[in-house]
Coordinates of C-alpha atoms in Angstrom, one line a residue:
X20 CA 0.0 0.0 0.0
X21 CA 3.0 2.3 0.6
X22 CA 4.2 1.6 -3.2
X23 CA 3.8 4.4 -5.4
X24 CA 3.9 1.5 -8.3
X25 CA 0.6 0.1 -6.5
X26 CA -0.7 3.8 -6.6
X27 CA -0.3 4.0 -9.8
X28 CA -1.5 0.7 -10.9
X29 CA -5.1 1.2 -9.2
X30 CA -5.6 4.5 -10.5
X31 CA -5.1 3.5 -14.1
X32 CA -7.2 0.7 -13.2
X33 CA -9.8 2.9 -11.8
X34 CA -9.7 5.4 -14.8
X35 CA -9.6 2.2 -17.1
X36 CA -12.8 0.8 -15.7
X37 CA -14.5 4.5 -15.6
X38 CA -14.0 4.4 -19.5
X39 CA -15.0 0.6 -20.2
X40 CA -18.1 0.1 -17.8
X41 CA -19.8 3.2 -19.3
X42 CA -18.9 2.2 -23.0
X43 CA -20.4 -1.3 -22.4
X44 CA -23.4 0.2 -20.6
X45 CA -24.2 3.6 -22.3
X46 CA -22.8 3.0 -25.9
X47 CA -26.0 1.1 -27.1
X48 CA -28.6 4.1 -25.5
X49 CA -26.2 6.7 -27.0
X50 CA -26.9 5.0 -30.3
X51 CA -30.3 5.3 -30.0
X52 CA -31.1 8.6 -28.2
X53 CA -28.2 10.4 -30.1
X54 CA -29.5 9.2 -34.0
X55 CA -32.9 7.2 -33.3
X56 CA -31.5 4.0 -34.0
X57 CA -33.3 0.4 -32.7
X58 CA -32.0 -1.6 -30.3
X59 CA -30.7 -4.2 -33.1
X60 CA -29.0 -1.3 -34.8
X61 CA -27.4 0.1 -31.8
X62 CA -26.4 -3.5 -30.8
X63 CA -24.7 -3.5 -34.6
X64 CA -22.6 -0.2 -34.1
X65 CA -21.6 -1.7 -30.3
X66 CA -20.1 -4.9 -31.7
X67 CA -17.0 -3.5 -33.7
X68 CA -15.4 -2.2 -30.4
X69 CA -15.7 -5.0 -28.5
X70 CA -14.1 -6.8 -31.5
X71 CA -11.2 -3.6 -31.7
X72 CA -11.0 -4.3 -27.7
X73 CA -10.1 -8.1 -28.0
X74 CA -7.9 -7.5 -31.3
X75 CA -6.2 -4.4 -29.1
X76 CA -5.1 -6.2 -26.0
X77 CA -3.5 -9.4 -28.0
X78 CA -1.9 -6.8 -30.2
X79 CA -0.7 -4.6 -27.3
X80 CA 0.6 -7.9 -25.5
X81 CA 2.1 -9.3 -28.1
X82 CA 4.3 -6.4 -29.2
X83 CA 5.5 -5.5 -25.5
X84 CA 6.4 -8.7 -24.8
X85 CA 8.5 -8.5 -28.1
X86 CA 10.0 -5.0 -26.6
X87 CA 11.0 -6.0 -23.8
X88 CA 12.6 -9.4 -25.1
X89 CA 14.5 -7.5 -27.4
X90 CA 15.7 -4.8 -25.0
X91 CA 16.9 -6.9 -22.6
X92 CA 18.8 -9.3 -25.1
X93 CA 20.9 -6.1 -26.0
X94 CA 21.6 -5.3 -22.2
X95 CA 25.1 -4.8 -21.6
X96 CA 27.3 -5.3 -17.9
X97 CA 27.5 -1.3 -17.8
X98 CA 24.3 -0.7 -19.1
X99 CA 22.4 1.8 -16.4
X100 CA 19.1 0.0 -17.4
X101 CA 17.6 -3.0 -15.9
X102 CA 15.8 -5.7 -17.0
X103 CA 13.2 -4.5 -14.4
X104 CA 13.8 -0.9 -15.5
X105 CA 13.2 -2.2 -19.0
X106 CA 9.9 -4.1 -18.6
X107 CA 8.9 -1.0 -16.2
X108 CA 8.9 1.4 -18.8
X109 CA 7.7 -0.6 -21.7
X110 CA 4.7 -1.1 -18.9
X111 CA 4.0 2.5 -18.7
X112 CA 4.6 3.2 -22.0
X113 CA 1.7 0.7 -23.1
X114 CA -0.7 2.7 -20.1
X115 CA 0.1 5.5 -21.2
X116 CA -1.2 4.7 -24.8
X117 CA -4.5 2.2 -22.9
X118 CA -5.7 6.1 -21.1
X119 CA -4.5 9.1 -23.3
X120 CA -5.5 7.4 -26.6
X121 CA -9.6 6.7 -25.4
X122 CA -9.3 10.6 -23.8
X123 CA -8.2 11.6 -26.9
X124 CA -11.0 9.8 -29.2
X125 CA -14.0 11.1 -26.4
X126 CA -12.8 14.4 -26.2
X127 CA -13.1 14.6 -29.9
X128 CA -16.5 13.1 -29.8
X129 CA -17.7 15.4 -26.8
X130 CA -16.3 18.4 -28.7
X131 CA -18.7 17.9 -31.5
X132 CA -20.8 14.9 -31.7
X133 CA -21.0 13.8 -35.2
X134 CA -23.7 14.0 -37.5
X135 CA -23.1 10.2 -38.7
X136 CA -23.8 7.3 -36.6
X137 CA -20.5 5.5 -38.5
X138 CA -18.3 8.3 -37.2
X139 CA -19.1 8.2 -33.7
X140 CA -18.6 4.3 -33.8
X141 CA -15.0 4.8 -35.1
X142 CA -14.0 6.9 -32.3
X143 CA -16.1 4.5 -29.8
X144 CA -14.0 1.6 -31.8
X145 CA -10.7 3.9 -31.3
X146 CA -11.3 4.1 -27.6
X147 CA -12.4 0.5 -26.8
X148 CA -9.0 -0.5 -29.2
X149 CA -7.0 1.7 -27.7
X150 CA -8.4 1.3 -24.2
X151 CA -7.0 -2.7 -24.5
X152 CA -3.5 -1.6 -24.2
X153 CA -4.4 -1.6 -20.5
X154 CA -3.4 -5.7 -21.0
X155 CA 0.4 -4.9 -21.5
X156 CA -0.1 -2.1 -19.1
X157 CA -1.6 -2.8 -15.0
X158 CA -2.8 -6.4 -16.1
X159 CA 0.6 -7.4 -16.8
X160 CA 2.7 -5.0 -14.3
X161 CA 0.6 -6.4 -11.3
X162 CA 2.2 -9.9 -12.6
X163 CA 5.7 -8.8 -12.7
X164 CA 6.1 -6.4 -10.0
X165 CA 4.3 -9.4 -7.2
X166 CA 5.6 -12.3 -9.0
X167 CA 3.8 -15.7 -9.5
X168 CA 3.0 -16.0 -5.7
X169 CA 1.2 -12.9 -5.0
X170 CA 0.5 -11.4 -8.2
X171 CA -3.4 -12.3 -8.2
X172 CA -3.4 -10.8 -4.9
X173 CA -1.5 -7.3 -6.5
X174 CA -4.2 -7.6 -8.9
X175 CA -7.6 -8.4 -6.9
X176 CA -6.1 -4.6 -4.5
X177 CA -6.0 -2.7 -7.7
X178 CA -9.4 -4.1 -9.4
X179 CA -11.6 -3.6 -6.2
X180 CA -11.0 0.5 -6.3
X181 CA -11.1 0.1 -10.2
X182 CA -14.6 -1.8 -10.2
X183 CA -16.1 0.5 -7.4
X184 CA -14.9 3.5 -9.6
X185 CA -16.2 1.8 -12.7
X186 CA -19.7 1.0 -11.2
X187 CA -19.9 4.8 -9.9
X188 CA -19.3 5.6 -13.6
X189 CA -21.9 4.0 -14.5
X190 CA -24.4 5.7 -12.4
X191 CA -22.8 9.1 -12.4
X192 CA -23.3 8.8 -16.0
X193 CA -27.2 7.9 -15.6
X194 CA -27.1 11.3 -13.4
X195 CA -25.8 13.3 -15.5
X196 CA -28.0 12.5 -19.0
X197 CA -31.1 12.8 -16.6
X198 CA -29.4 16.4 -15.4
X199 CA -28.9 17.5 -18.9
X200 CA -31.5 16.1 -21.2
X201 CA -29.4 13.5 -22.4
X202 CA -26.5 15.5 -23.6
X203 CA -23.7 13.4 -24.5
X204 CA -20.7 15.9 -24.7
X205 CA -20.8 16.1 -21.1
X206 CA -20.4 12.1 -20.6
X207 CA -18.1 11.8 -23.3
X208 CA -16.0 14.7 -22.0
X209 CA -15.8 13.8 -18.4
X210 CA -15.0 10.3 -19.4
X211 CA -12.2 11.5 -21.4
X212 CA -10.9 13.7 -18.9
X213 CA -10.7 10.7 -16.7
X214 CA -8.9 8.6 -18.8
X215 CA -6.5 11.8 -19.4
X216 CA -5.9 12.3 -15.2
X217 CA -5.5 8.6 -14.7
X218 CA -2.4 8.5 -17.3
X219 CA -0.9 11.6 -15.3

């Protein structure tokens, strides 16, 4: 609990699960309030991130783990970098990317929500995508930094904050269309902007 590593971990966590819990739950009414669409054609639109999500994470996994092989087979004796260093900064690195690349999509889409149902679904897709990174980010950090023994246990302290921050999310959001007359900018904005603090 003293570890600013753990600190970090469960606030990108938290931010993380801010962004995902109100894209599974909202994305589908946002489709529908936002450009009259059915429930089957909101359902359409809401697949195709889910699908960038899933590609995003093995992608994100994948290529880290090449990183951080390849760095650490060029270490050198006088090399001021660790291998822990390495696979420390290649983890941030990827977090980085999981939270300022979905702020970046919903900010654009809260600054002017698009006309076209297609265009608000790519930056949706860009966020979930992006969003995934999060798997060579905290998923894998809480793996490396506890080790095999206690590594669930590194993971279940971060992902308790994360889902209670998630599930407030959730209904904040549900607050705050019912404040506003259902206007998205606000949700998409704030949910950005959280994504954006949790990578600082």
């Amino acid at each position: 609990i003293k570890s600013p590593g753990v600190w970090a971990m469960t606030l990108a966590h938290a931010a993380n699960n801010w962004g995902l819990y109100n894209s599974l739950s909202w994305t589908p009414t946002f489709y529908a309030e936002q450009y009259g669409l059915n429930v089957k054609e909101s359902a359409f639109l809401s697949v195709l991130p889910s699908v960038a999500g899933a590609i995003g994470g093995i992608v994100a996994g994948s290529v880290a783990d090449k990183i951080i092989v390849s760095l650490n087979s060029n270490l050198k004796e006088n090399d001021t970098m660790d291998s822990v260093s390495i696979s420390t900064n290649v983890r941030k690195t990827f977090q980085a990317i999981a939270l300022f690349g979905p702020g970046l999509c919903l900010l654009t889409l809260s600054s002017h929500i698009p006309d076209q149902p297609l265009t608000a679904q790519a930056l949706l897709t860009g966020t979930v995508g992006l969003q995934a990174f999060n798997a060579a980010g905290y998923g894998a950090a809480t793996q490396e930094k506890a080790g095999e023994k206690w590594s669930g246990l590194l993971y279940s302290i971060t992902s308790l904050p994360g889902v209670m921050f998630g599930s407030l999310g959730v209904y904040v959001t549900g607050q705050i269309l019912d404040a506003t007359s259902q206007d998205w900018s606000i949700v998409w904005g704030l949910t950005g902007c959280i994504n954006i603090l949790g990578a600082l």
